[in-house]
Coordinates of C-alpha atoms in Angstrom, one line a residue:
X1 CA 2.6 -27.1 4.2
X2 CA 0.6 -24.1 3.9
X3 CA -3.1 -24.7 3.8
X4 CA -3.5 -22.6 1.0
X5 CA -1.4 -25.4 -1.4
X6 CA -3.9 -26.7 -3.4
X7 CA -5.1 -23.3 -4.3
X8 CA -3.9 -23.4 -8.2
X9 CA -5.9 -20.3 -9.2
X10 CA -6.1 -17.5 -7.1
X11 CA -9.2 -16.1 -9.3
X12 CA -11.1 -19.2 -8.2
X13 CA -12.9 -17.0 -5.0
X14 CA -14.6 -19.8 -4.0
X15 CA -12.1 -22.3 -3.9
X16 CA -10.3 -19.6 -1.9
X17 CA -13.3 -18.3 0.3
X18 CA -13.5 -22.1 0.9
X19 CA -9.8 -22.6 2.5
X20 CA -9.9 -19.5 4.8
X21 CA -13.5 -21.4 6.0
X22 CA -11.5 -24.4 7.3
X23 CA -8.8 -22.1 9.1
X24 CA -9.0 -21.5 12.8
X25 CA -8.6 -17.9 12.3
X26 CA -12.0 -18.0 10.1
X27 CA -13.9 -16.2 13.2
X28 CA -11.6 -13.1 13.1
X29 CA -11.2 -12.1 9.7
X30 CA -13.2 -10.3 7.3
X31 CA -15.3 -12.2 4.7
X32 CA -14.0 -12.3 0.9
X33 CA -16.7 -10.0 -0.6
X34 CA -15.1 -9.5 -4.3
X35 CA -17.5 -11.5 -6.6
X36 CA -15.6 -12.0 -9.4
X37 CA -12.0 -11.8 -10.6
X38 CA -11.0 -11.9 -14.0
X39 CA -7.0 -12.0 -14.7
X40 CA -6.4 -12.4 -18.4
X41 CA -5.4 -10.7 -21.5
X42 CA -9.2 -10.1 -22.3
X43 CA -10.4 -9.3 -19.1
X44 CA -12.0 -5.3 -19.7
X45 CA -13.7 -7.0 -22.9
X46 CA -16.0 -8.3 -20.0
X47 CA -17.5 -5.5 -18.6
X48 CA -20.9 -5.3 -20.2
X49 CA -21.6 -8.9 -18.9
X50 CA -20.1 -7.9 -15.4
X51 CA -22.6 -5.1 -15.0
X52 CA -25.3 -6.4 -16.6
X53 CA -24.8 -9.1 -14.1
X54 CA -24.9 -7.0 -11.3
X55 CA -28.3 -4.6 -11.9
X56 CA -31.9 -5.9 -12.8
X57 CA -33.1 -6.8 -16.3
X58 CA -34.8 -3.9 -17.9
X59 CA -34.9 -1.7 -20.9
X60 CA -31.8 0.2 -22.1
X61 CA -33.4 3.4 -20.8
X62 CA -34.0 2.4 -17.0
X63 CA -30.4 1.3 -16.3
X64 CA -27.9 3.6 -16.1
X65 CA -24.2 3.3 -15.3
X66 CA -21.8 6.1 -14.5
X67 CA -17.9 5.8 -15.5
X68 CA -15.5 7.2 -13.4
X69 CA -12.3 8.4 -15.7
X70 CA -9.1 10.8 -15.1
X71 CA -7.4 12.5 -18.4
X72 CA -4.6 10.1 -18.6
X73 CA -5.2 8.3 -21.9
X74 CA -4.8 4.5 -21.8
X75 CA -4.0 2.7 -24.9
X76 CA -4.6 -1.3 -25.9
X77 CA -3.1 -2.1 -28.5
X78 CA -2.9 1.5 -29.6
X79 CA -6.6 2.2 -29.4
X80 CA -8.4 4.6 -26.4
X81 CA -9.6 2.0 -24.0
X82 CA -12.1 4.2 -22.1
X83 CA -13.7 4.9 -25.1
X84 CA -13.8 1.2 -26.3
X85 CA -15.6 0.3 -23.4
X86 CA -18.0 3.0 -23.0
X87 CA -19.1 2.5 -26.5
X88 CA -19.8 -1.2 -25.6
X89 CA -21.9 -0.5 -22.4
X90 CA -23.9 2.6 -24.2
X91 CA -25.5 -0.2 -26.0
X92 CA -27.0 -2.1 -23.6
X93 CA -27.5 1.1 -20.7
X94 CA -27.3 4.7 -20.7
X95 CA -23.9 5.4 -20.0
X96 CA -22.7 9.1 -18.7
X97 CA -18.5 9.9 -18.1
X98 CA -17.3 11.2 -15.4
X99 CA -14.4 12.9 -15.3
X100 CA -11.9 13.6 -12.5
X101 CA -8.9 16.2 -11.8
X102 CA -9.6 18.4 -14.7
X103 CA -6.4 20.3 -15.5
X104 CA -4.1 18.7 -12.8
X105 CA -2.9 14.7 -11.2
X106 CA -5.5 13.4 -9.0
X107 CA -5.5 12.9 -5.7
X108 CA -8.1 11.2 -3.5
X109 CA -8.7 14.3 -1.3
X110 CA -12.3 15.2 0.3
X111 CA -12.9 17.2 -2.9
X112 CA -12.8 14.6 -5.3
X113 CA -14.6 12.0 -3.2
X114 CA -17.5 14.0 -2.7
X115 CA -17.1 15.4 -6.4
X116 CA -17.5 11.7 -7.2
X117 CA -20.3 11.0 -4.8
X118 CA -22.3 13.7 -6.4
X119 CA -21.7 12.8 -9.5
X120 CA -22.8 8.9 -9.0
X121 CA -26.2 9.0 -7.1
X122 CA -29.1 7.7 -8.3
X123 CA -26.8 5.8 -11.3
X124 CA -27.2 1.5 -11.2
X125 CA -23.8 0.8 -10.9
X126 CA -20.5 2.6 -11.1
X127 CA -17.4 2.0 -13.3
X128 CA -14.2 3.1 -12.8
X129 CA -11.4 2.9 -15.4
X130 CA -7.5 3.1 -14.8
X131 CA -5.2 4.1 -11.9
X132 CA -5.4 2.9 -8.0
X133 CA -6.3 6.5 -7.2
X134 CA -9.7 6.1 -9.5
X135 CA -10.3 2.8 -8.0
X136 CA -10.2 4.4 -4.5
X137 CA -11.8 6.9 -5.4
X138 CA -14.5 4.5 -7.0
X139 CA -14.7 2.7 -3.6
X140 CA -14.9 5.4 -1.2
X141 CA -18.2 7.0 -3.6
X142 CA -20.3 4.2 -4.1
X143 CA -19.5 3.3 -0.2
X144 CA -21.3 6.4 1.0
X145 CA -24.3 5.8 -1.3
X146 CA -24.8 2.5 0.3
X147 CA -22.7 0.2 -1.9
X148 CA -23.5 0.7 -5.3
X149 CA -22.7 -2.1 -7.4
X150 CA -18.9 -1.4 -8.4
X151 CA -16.9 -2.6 -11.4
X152 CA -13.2 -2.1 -11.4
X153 CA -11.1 -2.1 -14.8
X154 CA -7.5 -2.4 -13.8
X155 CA -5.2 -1.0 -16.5
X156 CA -1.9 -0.9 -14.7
X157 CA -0.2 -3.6 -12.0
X158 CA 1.3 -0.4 -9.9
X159 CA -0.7 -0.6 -6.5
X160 CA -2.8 -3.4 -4.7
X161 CA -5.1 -1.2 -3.9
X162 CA -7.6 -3.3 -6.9
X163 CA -8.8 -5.7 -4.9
X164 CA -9.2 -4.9 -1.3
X165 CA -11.6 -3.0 0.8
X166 CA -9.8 0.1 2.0
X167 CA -8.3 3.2 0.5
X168 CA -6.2 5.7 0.6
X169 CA -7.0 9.3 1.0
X170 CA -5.3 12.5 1.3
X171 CA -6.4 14.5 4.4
X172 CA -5.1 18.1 5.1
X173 CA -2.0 16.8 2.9
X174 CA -1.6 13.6 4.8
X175 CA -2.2 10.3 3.2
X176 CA -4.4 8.3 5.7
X177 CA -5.6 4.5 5.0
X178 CA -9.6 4.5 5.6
X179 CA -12.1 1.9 5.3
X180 CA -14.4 1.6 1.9
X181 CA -15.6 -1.2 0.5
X182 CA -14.9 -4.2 -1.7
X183 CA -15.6 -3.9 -5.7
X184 CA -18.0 -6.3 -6.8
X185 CA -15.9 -7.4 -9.7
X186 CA -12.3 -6.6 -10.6
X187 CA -11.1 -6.9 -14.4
X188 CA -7.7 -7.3 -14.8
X189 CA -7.0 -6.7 -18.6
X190 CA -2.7 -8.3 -18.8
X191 CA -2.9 -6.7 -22.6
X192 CA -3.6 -3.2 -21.0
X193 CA -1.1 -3.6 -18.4
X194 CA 1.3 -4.8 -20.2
X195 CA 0.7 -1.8 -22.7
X196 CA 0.8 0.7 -19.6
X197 CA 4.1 2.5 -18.9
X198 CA 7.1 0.5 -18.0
X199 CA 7.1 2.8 -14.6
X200 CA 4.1 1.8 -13.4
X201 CA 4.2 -2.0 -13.9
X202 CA 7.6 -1.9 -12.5
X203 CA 6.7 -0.1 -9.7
X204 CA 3.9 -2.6 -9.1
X205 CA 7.3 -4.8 -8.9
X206 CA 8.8 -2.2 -5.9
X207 CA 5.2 -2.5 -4.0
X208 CA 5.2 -6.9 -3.9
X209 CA 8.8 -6.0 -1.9
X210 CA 6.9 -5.1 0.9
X211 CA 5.7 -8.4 1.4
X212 CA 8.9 -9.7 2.6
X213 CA 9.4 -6.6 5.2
X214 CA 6.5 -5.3 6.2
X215 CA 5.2 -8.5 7.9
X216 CA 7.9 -8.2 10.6
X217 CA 6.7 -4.9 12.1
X218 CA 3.0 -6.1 11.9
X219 CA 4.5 -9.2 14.4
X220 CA 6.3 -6.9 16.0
X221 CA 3.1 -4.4 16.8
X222 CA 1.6 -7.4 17.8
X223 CA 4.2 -8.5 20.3
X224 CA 3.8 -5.3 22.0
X225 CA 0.0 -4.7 22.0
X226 CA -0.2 -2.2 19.6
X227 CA -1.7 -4.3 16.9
X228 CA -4.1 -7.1 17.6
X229 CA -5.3 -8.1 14.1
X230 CA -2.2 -10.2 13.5
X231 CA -3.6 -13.4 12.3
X232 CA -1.5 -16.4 10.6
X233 CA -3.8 -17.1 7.9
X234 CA -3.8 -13.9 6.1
X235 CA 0.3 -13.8 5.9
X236 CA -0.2 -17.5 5.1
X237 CA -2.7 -16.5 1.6
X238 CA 0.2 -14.3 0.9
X239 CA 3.2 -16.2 1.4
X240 CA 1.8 -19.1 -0.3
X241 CA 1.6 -17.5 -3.9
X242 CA 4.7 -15.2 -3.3
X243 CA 7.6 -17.4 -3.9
X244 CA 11.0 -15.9 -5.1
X245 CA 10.0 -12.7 -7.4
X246 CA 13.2 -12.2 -8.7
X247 CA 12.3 -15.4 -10.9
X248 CA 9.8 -13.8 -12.5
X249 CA 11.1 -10.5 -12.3
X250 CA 13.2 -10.6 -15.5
X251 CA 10.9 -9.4 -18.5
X252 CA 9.0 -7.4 -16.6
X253 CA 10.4 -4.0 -18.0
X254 CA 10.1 -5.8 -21.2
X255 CA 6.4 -6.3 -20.7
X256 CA 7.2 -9.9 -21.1
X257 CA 3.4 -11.4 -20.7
X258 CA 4.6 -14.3 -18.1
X259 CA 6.1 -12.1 -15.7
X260 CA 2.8 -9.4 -16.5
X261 CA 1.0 -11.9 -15.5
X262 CA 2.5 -13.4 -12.3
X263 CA 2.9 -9.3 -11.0
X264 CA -0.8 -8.8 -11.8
X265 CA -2.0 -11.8 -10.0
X266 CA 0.6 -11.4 -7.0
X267 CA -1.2 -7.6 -6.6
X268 CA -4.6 -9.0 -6.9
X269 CA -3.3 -11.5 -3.9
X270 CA -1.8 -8.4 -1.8
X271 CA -5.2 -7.0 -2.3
X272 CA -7.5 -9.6 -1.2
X273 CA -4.8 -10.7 1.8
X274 CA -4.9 -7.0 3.5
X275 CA -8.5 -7.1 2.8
X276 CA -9.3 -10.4 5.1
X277 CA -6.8 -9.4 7.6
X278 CA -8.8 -6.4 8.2
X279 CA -5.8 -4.5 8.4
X280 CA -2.9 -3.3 5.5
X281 CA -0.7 -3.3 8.4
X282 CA 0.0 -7.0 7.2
X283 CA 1.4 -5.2 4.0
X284 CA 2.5 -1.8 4.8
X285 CA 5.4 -1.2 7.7
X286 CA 8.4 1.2 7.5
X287 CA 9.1 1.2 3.7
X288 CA 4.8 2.0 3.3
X289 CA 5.6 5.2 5.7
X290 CA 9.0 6.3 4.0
X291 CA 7.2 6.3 0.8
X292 CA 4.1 8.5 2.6
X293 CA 6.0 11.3 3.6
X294 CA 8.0 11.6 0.1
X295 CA 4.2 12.4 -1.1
X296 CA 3.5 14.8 1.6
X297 CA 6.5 16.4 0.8
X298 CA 5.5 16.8 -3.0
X299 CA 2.4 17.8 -1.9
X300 CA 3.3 20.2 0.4
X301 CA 5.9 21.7 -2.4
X302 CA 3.4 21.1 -5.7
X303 CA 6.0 18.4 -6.6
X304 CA 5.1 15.5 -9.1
X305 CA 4.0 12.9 -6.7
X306 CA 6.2 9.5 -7.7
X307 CA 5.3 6.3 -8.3
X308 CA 4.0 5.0 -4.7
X309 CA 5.5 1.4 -5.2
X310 CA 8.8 2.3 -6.9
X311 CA 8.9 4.4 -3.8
X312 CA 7.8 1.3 -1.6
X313 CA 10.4 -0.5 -3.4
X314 CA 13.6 1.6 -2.4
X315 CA 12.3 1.9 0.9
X316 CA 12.1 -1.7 1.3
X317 CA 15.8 -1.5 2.0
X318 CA 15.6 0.8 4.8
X319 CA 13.2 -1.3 6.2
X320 CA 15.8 -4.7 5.9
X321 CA 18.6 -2.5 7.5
X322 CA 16.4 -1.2 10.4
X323 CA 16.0 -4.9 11.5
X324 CA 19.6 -5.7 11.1
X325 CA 20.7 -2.5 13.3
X326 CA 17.8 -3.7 15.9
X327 CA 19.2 -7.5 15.8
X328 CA 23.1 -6.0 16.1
X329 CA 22.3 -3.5 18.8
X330 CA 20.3 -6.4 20.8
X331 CA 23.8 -8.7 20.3
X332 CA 25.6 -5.8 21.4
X333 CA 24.2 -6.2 25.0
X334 CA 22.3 -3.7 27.6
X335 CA 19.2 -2.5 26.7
X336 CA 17.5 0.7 28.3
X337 CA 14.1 1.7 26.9
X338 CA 12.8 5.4 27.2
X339 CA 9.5 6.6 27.9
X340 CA 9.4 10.3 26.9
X341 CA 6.2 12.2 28.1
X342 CA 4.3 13.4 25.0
X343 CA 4.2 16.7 26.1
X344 CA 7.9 16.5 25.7
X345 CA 7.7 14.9 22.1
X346 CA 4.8 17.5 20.5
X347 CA 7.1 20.5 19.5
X348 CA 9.6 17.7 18.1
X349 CA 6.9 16.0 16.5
X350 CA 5.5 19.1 15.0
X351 CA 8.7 20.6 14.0
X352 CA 9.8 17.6 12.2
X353 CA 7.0 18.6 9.7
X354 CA 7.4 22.4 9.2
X355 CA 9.6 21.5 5.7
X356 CA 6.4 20.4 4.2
X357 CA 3.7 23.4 6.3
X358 CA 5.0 26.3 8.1
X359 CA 0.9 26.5 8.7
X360 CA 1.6 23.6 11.4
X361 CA -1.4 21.6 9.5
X362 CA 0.0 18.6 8.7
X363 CA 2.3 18.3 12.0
X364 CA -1.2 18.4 14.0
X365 CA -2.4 15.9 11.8
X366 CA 0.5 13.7 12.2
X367 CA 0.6 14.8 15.7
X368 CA -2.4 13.9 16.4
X369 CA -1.7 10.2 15.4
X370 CA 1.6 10.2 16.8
X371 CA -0.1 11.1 20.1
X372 CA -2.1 8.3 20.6
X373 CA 0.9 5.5 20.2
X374 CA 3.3 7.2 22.5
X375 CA 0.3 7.7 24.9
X376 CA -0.4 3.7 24.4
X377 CA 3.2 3.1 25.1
X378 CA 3.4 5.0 28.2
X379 CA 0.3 3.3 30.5
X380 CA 2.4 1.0 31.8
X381 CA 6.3 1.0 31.3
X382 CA 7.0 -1.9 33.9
X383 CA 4.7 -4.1 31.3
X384 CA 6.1 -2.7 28.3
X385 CA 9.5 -3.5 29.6
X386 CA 8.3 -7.0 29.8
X387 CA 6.5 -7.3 26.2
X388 CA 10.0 -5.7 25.0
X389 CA 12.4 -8.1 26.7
X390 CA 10.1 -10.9 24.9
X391 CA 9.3 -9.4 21.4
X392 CA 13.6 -8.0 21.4
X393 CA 13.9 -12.2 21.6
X394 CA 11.7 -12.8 19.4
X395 CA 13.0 -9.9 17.4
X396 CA 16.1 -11.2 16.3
X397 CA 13.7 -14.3 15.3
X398 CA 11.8 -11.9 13.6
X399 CA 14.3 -9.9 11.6
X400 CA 15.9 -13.3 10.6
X401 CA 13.0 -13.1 8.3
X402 CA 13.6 -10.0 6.6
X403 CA 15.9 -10.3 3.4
X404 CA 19.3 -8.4 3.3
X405 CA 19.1 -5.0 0.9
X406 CA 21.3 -6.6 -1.3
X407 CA 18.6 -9.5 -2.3
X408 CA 15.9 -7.3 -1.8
X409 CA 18.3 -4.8 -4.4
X410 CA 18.9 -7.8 -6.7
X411 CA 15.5 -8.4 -7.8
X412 CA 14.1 -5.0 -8.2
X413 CA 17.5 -4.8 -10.7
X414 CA 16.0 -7.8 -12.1
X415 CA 12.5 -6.1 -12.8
X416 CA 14.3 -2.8 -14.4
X417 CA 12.8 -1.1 -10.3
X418 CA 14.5 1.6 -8.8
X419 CA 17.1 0.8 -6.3
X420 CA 17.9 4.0 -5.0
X421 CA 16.4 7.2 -3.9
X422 CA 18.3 8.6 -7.1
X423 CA 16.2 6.6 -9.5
X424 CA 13.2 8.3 -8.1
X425 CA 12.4 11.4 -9.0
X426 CA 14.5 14.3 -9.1
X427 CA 13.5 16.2 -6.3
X428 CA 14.0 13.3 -4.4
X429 CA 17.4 14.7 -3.1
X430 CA 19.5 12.6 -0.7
X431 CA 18.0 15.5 2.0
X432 CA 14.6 14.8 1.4
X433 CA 15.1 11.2 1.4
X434 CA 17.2 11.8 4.8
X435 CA 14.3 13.1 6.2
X436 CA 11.4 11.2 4.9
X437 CA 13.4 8.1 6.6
X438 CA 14.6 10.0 10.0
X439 CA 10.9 11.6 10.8
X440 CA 8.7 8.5 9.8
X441 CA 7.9 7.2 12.6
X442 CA 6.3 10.4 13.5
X443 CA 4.3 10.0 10.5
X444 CA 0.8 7.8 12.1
X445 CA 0.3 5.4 14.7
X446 CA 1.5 2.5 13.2
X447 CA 4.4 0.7 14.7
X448 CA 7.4 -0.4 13.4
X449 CA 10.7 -1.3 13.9
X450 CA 12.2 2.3 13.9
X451 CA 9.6 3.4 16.8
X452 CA 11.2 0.6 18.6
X453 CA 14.7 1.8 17.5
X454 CA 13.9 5.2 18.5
X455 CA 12.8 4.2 22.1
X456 CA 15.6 2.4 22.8
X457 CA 17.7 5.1 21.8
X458 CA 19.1 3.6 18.9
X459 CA 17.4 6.4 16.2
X460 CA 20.3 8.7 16.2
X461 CA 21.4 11.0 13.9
X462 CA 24.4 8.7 13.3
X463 CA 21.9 5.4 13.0
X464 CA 19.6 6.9 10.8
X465 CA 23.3 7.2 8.7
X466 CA 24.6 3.8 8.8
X467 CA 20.9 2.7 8.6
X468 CA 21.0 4.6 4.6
X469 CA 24.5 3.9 4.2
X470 CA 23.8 0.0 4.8
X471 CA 21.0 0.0 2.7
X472 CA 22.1 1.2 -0.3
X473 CA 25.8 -0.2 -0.1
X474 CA 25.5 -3.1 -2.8
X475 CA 24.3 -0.5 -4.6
X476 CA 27.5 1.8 -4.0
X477 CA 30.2 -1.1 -4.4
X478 CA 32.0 -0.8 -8.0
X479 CA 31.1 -3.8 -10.0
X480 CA 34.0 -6.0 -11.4

């Protein structure tokens, strides 16, 4: 029984910050620092007592708050929400907008952060109002002004990125995970979300996938010294409030307020459970890095970026039938592990990159990341031969763990989710997907269960094939 049972109410912080007390991992992991937590179909209408709470009493005049927007318009109930609630908090502080990637999406790149950090100094307290990309944005600002009091407004369930205390940034076209801060308080408004485009809540659906996949290359990093933040009571939190999603699942692309609901509160979890690991490695493994280097790609090509959890959500697949050819290949019999030089991997590296810069800019940066695990790999090979022969044991353990394609497939149908690179969009050609899948591992230093597969010589051109063809077949078969 986990001891995270009797938590009822994952909103209830202290109730929660009171369970990870009593764990023996306690020690290790990073304190809870979200204040407050407010999940319901109310929750934005909240706001002027949330910051009021958070700056010193004083006239209207001497408080000021700073709202951090982007154009999209958000609706409740048909009405402009950003303006709703920056009418309510210009009556109690003086309230100024501000307004990110005029003309054009946003993107968290060094521009915009620092266009935001300019922008919020001196202010009491920051708000920021809509997309994951705002609230990272939101974090990484008030961060380097010394931690600002920060209120989020969540208006979609498409990213975890709400309630945690990292973000993600683009950096010379490469999206990198850095560390921020926590928000002080997160409002969660299910009315909103459930008003927000059917795309966005059901890829919120495609981004809980990766909690059944992307734990297995986080114990696998572990098993072979690459990662030492893995810690049983973080995946515990998680697993505990998971469950089966395709029960819920059904409604979602109805905006059915149940399964709203359960998908806001199972992101709010994701959030806060990356957040005390220290790590997003706990949540983000091969199908996090598949969907990475589709946005680099539209990046590099001023493509639409997609959704990043419908993304997630395909790729979750790919991530399922890596472990099976891993657990196959091990049943087969001999294994033989390589240990290339990474002078002999740079050009390859590099090259694998030249589709998205012919500048060389964003294989240096990828290189540059690459580098450092093949380097990490390569200290010792007679000990790494050890750590493999265990962790290729305990990897068969491990992928046990990891749903087939077809279940993972069966509930994203359930919650109206892609299933297939070619419900993604258009440009996402079966090419580009090819490549985003093959080349991923050369992506950052995080690693997975194709960087094993690759040094084992089991990342072919052929098993990078069977590896799409495999996890897309239920998806292929002709229904009766």
């Amino acid at each position: 029984m986990s001891t995270f049972a009797a938590i009822t109410d994952p909103t209830d912080l202290d109730a929660i910050r009171a369970v990870i007390a009593s764990t023996a991992d306690a020690a290790e992991l990073v304190p809870l620092g979200i204040r407050s937590l407010v999940i319901s179909p109310e929750a934005s209408f909240n706001l002027v007592s949330a910051v009021k709470g958070l700056i010193p009493e004083g006239p209207t005049e001497t408080r000021r708050v700073a709202v951090l927007v982007d154009e999209t318009a958000i609706l409740r109930d048909g009405r402009d929400l950003k303006q709703q609630l920056c009418l309510l908090l210009a009556e109690a502080f003086v309230v100024d907008i501000v307004v990110l990637g005029h003309g054009g999406q946003l993107h968290a790149d060094e521009k915009a952060l620092e266009t935001a950090t300019a922008a919020i100094k001196g202010y009491d307290c920051a708000v920021a109002i809509g997309s994951g990309t705002i609230s990272d944005i939101g974090k990484v600002a008030t961060d380097r002004l010394g931690g600002i009091p920060l209120v989020i407004v969540q208006t979609a369930a498409s990213v975890d990125g709400f309630t945690d205390n990292v973000s993600v940034v683009l950096r010379n076209g490469v999206k990198r995970t850095i560390p921020s801060r926590w928000p002080d308080v997160v409002l969660a408004d299910t009315t909103t979300i459930r008003d927000a485009p059917v795309a966005m809540n059901t890829a919120g659906f495609g981004e809980v996938l990766s909690l059944y996949t992307a734990p297995a290359d986080w114990n696998l990093a572990n098993c072979l010294g690459f990662d030492s933040s893995f810690r049983l009571t973080p995946r515990d939190f998680l697993l505990e409030f998971a469950g089966d999603p395709a029960t819920w699942a059904d409604g979602l692309s109805e905006g059915a307020p149940g399964a709203v609901l359960d998908l806001t509160r199972m992101l709010a979890i994701r959030g806060m459970g990356t957040g005390i690991a220290g790590t997003t490695a706990c949540l983000s493994g091969v199908e996090h890095v598949v969907s990475h280097m589709l946005d680099m790609y539209a990046a590099a090509h001023n493509l639409p970026t997609g959704l990043h959890g419908a993304q997630v959500g395909v790729a979750t697949q790919v991530a399922s039938a890596a472990w099976d050819l891993l657990r196959r290949r091990v049943a087969e019999g001999e294994i033989t592990l390589r240990f290339p030089a990474a002078s002999d991997l740079e050009q390859l590296v590099k090259r694998a990159f030249d589709v998205c810069d012919e500048t060389g800019g964003r294989g240096e940066e990828c290189w540059s990341d690459y580098a450092r695990k093949i380097e990490a790999w390569n200290v010792d090979p007679e000990r790494m031969k050890g750590l493999v022969a265990n962790a290729v044991a305990d990897g068969v353990a491990i992928a046990a763990t990891v749903p087939t394609p077809g279940s993972l497939s069966a509930g994203l149908r359930a919650a109206g989710s892609p299933t297939t690179p070619g419900g993604l969009l258009d440009w996402v050609t079966p090419d580009i997907w090819r490549w985003a899948v093959a080349n991923c591992l050369f992506m950052r230093d995080r690693f997975t269960v194709i960087d094993l597969l690759f040094l084992l010589g089991w990342w072919t051109s052929a098993d990078v094939d069977a590896v799409i063809e495999q996890a897309f077949q239920t998806e292929s078969e002709p229904t009766s």
